[in-house]
Tab-separated table of C-alpha atoms in Angstrom:
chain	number	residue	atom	x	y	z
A	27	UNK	CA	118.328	17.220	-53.446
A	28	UNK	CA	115.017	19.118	-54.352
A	29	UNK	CA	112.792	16.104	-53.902
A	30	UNK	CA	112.777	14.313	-57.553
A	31	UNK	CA	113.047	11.017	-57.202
A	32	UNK	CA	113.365	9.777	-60.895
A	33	UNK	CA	116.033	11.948	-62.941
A	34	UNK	CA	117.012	11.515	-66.407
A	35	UNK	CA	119.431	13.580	-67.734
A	36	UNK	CA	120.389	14.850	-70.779
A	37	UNK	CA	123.701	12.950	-70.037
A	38	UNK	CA	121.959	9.507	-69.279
A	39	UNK	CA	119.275	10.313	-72.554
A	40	UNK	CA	122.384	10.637	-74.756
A	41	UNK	CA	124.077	7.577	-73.567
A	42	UNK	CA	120.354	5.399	-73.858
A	43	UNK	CA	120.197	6.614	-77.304
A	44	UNK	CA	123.124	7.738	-79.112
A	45	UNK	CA	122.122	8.419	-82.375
A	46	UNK	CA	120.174	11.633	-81.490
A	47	UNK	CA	123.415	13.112	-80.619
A	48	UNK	CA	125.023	13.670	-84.391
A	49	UNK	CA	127.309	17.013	-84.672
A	50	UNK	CA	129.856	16.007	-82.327
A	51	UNK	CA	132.001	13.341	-84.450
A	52	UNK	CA	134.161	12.245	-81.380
A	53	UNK	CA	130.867	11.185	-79.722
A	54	UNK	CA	129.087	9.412	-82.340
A	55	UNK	CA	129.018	5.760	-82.357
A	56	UNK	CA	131.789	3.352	-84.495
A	57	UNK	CA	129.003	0.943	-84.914
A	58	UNK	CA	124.965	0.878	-85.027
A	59	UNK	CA	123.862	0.354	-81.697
A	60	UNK	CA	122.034	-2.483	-80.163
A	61	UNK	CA	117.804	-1.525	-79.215
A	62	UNK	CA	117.587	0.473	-76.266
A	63	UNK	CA	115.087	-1.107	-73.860
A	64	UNK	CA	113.253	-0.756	-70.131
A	65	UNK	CA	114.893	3.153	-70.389
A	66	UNK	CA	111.610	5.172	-68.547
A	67	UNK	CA	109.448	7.178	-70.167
A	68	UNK	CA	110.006	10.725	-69.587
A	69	UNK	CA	107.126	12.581	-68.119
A	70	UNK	CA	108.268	16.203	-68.093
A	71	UNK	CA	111.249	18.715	-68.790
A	72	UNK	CA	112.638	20.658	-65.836
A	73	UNK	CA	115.524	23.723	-67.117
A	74	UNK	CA	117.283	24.792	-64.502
A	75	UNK	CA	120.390	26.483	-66.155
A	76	UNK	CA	122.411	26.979	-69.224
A	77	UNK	CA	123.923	24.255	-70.240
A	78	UNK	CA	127.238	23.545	-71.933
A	79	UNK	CA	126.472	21.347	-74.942
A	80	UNK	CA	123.765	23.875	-76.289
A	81	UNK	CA	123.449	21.813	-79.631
A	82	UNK	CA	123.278	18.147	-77.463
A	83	UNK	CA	120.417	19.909	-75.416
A	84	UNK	CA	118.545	21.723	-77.713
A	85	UNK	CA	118.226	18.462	-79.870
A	86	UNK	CA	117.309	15.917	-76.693
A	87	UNK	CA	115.012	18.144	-75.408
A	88	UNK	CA	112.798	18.597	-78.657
A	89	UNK	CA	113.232	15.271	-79.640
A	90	UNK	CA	111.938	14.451	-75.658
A	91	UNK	CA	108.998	16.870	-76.657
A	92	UNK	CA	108.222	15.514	-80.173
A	93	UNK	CA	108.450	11.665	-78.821
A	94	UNK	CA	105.789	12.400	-75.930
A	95	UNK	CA	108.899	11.289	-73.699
A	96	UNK	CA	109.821	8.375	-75.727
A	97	UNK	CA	112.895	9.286	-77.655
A	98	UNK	CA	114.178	6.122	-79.265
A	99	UNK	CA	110.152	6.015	-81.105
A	100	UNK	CA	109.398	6.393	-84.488
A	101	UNK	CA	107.655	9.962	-84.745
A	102	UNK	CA	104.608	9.660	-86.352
A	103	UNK	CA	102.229	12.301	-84.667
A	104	UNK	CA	103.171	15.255	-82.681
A	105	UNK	CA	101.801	15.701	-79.820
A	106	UNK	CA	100.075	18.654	-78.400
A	107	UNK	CA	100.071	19.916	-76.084
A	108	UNK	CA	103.362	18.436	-75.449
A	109	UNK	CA	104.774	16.926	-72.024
A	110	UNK	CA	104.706	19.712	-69.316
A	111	UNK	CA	107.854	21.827	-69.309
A	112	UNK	CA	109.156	23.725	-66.153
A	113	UNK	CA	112.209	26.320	-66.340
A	114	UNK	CA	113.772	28.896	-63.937
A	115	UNK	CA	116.294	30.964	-64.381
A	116	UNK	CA	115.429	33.520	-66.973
A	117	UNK	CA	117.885	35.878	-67.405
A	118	UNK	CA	118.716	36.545	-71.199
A	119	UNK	CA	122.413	37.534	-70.013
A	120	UNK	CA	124.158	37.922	-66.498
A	121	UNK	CA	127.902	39.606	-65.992
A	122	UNK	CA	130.712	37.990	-65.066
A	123	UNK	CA	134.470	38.884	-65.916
A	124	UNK	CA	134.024	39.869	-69.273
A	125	UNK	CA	133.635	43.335	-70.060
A	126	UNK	CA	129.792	42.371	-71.576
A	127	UNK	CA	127.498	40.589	-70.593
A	128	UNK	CA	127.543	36.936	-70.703
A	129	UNK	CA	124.589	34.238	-72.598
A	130	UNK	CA	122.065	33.190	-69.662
A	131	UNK	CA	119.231	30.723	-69.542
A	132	UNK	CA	116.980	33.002	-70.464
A	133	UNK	CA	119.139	33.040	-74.074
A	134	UNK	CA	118.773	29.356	-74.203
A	135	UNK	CA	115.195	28.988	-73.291
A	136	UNK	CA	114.901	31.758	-76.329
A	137	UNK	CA	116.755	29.048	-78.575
A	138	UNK	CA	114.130	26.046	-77.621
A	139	UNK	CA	110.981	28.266	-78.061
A	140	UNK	CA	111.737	29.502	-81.444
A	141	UNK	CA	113.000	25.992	-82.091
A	142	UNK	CA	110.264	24.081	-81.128
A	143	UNK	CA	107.876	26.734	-83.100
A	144	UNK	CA	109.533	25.988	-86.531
A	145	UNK	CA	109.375	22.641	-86.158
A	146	UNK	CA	105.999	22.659	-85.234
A	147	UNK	CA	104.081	25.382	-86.095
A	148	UNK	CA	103.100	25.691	-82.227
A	149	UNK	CA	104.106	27.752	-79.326
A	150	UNK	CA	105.940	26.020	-76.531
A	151	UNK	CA	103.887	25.867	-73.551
A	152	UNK	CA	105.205	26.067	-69.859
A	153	UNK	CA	103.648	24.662	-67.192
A	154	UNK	CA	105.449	27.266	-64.824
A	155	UNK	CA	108.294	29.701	-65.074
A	156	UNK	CA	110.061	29.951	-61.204
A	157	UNK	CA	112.896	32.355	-60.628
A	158	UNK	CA	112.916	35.979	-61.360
A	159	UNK	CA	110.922	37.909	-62.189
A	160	UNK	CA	107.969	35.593	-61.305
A	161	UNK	CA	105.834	36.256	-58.570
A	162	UNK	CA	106.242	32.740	-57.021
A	163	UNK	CA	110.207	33.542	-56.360
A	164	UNK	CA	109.302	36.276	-54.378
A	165	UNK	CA	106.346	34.887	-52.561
A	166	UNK	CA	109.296	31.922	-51.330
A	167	UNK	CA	111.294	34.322	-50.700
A	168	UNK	CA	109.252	35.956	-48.843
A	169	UNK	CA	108.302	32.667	-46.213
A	170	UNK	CA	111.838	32.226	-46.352
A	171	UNK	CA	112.595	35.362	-44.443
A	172	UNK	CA	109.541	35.631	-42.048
A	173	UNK	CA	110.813	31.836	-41.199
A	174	UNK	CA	114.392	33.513	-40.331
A	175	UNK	CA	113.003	36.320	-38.284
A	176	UNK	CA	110.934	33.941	-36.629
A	177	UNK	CA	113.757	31.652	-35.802
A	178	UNK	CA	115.470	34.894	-34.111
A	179	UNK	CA	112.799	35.748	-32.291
A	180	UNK	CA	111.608	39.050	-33.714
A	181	UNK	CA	108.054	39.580	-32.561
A	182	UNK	CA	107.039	42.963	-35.513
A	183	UNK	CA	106.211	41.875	-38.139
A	184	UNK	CA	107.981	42.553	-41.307
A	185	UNK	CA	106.345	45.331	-43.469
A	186	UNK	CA	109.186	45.886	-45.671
A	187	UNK	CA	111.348	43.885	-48.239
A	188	UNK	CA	114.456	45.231	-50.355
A	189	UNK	CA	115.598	43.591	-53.096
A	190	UNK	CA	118.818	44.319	-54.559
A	191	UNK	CA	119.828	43.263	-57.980
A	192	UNK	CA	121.903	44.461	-60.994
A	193	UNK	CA	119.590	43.614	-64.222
A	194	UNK	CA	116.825	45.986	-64.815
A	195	UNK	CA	115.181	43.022	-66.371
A	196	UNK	CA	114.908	40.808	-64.162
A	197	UNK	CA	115.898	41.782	-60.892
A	198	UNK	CA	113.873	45.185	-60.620
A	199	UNK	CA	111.345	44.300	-62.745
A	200	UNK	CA	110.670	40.871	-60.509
A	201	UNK	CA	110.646	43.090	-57.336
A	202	UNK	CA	108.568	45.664	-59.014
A	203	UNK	CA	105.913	43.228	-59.761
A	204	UNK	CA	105.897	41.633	-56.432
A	205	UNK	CA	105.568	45.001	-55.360
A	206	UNK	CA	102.094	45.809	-57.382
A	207	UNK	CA	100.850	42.617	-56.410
A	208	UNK	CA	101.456	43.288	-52.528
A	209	UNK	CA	99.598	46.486	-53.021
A	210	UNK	CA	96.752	44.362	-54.485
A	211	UNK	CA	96.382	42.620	-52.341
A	212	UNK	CA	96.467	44.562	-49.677
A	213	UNK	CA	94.159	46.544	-50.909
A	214	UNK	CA	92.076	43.996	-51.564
A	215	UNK	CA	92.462	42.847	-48.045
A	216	UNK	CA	91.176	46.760	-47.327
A	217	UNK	CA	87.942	46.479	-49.553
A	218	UNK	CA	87.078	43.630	-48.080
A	219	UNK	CA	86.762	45.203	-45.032
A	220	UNK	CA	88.885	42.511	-43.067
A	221	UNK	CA	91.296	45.290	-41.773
A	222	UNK	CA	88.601	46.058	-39.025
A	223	UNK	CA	89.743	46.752	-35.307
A	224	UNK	CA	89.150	43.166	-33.207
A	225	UNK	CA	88.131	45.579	-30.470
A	226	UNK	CA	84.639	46.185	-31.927
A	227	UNK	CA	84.183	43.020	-34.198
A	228	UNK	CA	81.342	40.199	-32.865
A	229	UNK	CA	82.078	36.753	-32.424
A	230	UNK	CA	80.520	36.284	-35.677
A	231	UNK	CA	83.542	37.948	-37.588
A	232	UNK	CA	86.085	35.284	-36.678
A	233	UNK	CA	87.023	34.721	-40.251
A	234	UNK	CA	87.457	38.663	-41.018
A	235	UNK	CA	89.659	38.403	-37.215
A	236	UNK	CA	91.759	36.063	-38.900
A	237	UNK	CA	92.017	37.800	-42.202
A	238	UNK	CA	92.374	41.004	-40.522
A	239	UNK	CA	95.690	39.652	-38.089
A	240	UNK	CA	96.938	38.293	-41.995
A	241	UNK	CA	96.450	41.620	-43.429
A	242	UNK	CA	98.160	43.431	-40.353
A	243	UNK	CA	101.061	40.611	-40.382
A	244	UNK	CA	101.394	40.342	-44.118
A	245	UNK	CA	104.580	42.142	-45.605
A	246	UNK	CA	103.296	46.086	-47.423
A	247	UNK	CA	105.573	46.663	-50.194
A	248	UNK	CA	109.151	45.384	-51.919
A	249	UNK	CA	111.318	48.223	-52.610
A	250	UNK	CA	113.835	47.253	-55.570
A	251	UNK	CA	117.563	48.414	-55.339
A	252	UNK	CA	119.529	48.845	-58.742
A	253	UNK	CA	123.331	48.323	-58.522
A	254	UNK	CA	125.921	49.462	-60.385
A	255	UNK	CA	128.781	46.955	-61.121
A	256	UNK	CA	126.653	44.467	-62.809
A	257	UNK	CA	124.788	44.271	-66.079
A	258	UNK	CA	123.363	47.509	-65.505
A	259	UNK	CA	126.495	50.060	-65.639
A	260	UNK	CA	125.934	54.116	-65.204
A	261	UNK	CA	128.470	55.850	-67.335
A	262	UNK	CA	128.673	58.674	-65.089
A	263	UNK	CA	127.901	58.633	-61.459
A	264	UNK	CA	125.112	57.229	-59.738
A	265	UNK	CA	121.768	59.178	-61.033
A	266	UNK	CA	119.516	61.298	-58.526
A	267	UNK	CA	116.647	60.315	-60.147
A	268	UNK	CA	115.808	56.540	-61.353
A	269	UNK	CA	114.359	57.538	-63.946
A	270	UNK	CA	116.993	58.827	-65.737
A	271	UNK	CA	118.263	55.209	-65.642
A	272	UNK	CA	114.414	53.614	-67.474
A	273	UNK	CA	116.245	53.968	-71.097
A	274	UNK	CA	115.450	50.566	-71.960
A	275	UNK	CA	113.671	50.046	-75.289
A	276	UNK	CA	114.552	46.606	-76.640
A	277	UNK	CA	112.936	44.083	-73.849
A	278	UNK	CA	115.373	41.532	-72.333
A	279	UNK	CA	112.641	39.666	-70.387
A	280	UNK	CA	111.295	36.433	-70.831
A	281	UNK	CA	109.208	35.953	-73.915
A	282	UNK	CA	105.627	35.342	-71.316
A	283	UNK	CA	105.999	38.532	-69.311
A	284	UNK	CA	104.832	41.545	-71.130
A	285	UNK	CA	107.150	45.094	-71.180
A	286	UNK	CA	106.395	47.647	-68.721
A	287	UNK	CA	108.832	50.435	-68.968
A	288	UNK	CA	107.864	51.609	-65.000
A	289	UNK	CA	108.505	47.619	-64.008
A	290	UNK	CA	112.324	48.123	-64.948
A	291	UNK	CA	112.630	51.589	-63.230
A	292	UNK	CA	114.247	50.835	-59.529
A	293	UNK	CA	113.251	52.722	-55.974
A	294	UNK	CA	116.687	52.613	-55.764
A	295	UNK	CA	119.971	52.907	-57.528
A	296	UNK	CA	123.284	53.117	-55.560
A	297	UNK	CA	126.740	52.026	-56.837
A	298	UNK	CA	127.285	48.380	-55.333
A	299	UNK	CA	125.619	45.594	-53.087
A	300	UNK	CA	127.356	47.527	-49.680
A	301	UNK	CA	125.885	50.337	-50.407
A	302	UNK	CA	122.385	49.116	-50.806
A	303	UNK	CA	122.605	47.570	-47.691
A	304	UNK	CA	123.460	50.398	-45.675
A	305	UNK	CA	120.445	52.487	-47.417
A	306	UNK	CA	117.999	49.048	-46.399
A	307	UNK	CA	120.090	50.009	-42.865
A	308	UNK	CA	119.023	53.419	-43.348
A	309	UNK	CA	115.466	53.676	-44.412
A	310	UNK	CA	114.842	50.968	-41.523
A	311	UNK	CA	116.079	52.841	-38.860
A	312	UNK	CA	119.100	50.708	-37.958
A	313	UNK	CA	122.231	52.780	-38.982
């Protein structure tokens, strides 16, 4: 459904080639297997989400990496740099109905890196890391909405964008960063001197017109909105100032984005999802 055409997955790679899967008894096979043959070659490793079997994973995907997509091989050399390796979904843990929080992803993609290091000696490489907090999420996100608005006919364009989430890690520090690199840009825009008024440009300046209606169309700033009935729980009652709630000194976030204590501090806290509506409602004008 997202456009692949050729899937293998770690379901259909344990069935080719059963003898990578060992721990599980009840799974192993009777007898030696016949040769597995015409199974593809695997040319890359897409993580989308935690998976159940973390031991069947874990071992599939490294011996995927170690093969150069050839699993049922004899290893000889390893290669590197390995096949490329795409993975969303970074959250070290997420909330549900358990009183802590819960294992995510980004807990599993922490397993495979520090796997894949002892074996090898190297650091596993990605060839991109979508979802929060990267940039690209946002950016989507982003089109996404100005495709909405345009699709209901709203003619202003759209300056501002709230983001509402309750992990400091991810969720505020992914708007946060978006944020900073909308000002950059912008600015940019600015020093460029494409925000010029059309009124007094020449017809030589059509570019700097064009940049100029992209600057004055293109969305200013991302405010982030901290919630409190998620991972991120206030004792007492929602603080006046955010930064009471920037505490953080052990770093959750993926193990490629760097720690920025002002990243995980929100515009915004307010006790639940309703509430940060209505102050989106507010600060807009709408309420």
């Amino acid at each position: 459904s997202l456009g692949f055409k050729h899937v293998v997955t770690i379901e259909a790679l344990r069935k080719a080639y059963p003898l990578l899967d060992m721990v599980d008894q009840s799974r192993r096979p009777k007898e030696l297997p016949p040769p597995t043959t015409g199974f593809p070659t695997i040319e890359g490793v897409i993580l989308f989400g935690e998976p159940v079997r973390w031991e069947t994973s874990l071992q599939l995907i490294i011996d995927v990496l170690l093969s150069n997509g050839n699993p049922g091989a004899e290893l000889h050399d390893i290669p590197y740099p390995h096949l490329p390796v795409l993975a969303c979904n970074m959250d070290l843990l997420w909330m549900a109905e358990a009183k802590m929080p819960r294992f995510g992803h980004g807990t599993f993609l922490l397993c495979l890196e520090n796997i894949y290091k002892k074996v090898t000696g190297r650091e596993l490489k990605y060839e991109a890391l979508i979802g929060k907090p990267s940039t690209v999420t946002y950016r989507y996100a982003e089109y996404l909405i100005k495709q909405q608005a345009e699709k209901q006919g709203w003619k202003a364009p759209i300056q501002r964008l709230y983001a509402v989430g309750d992990n400091p890690m991810s969720d505020i520090y992914g708007a946060n960063l978006y944020n900073n690199y909308l000002k950059s840009t912008h600015q940019n825009q600015v020093q460029a001197g494409v925000k010029r008024s059309p009124q007094t440009a020449s017809p030589q300046t059509e570019d700097h017109l064009q940049l100029w209606k992209d600057c004055n169309n293109s969305v200013e700033s991302c405010e982030s909105i901290l919630v409190c009935t998620g991972v991120y729980r206030h004792s007492t009652d929602v603080p006046s100032n955010t930064e009471q709630c920037t505490t953080e000194t052990v770093f959750h976030g993926h193990r490629d984005f760097c720690f920025d204590p002002s990243l995980v501090e929100a515009s915004y806290i307010v006790q639940d999802v309703n509430d940060a509506v209505q102050l989106a409602f507010k600060k807009e004008n709408w309420s």
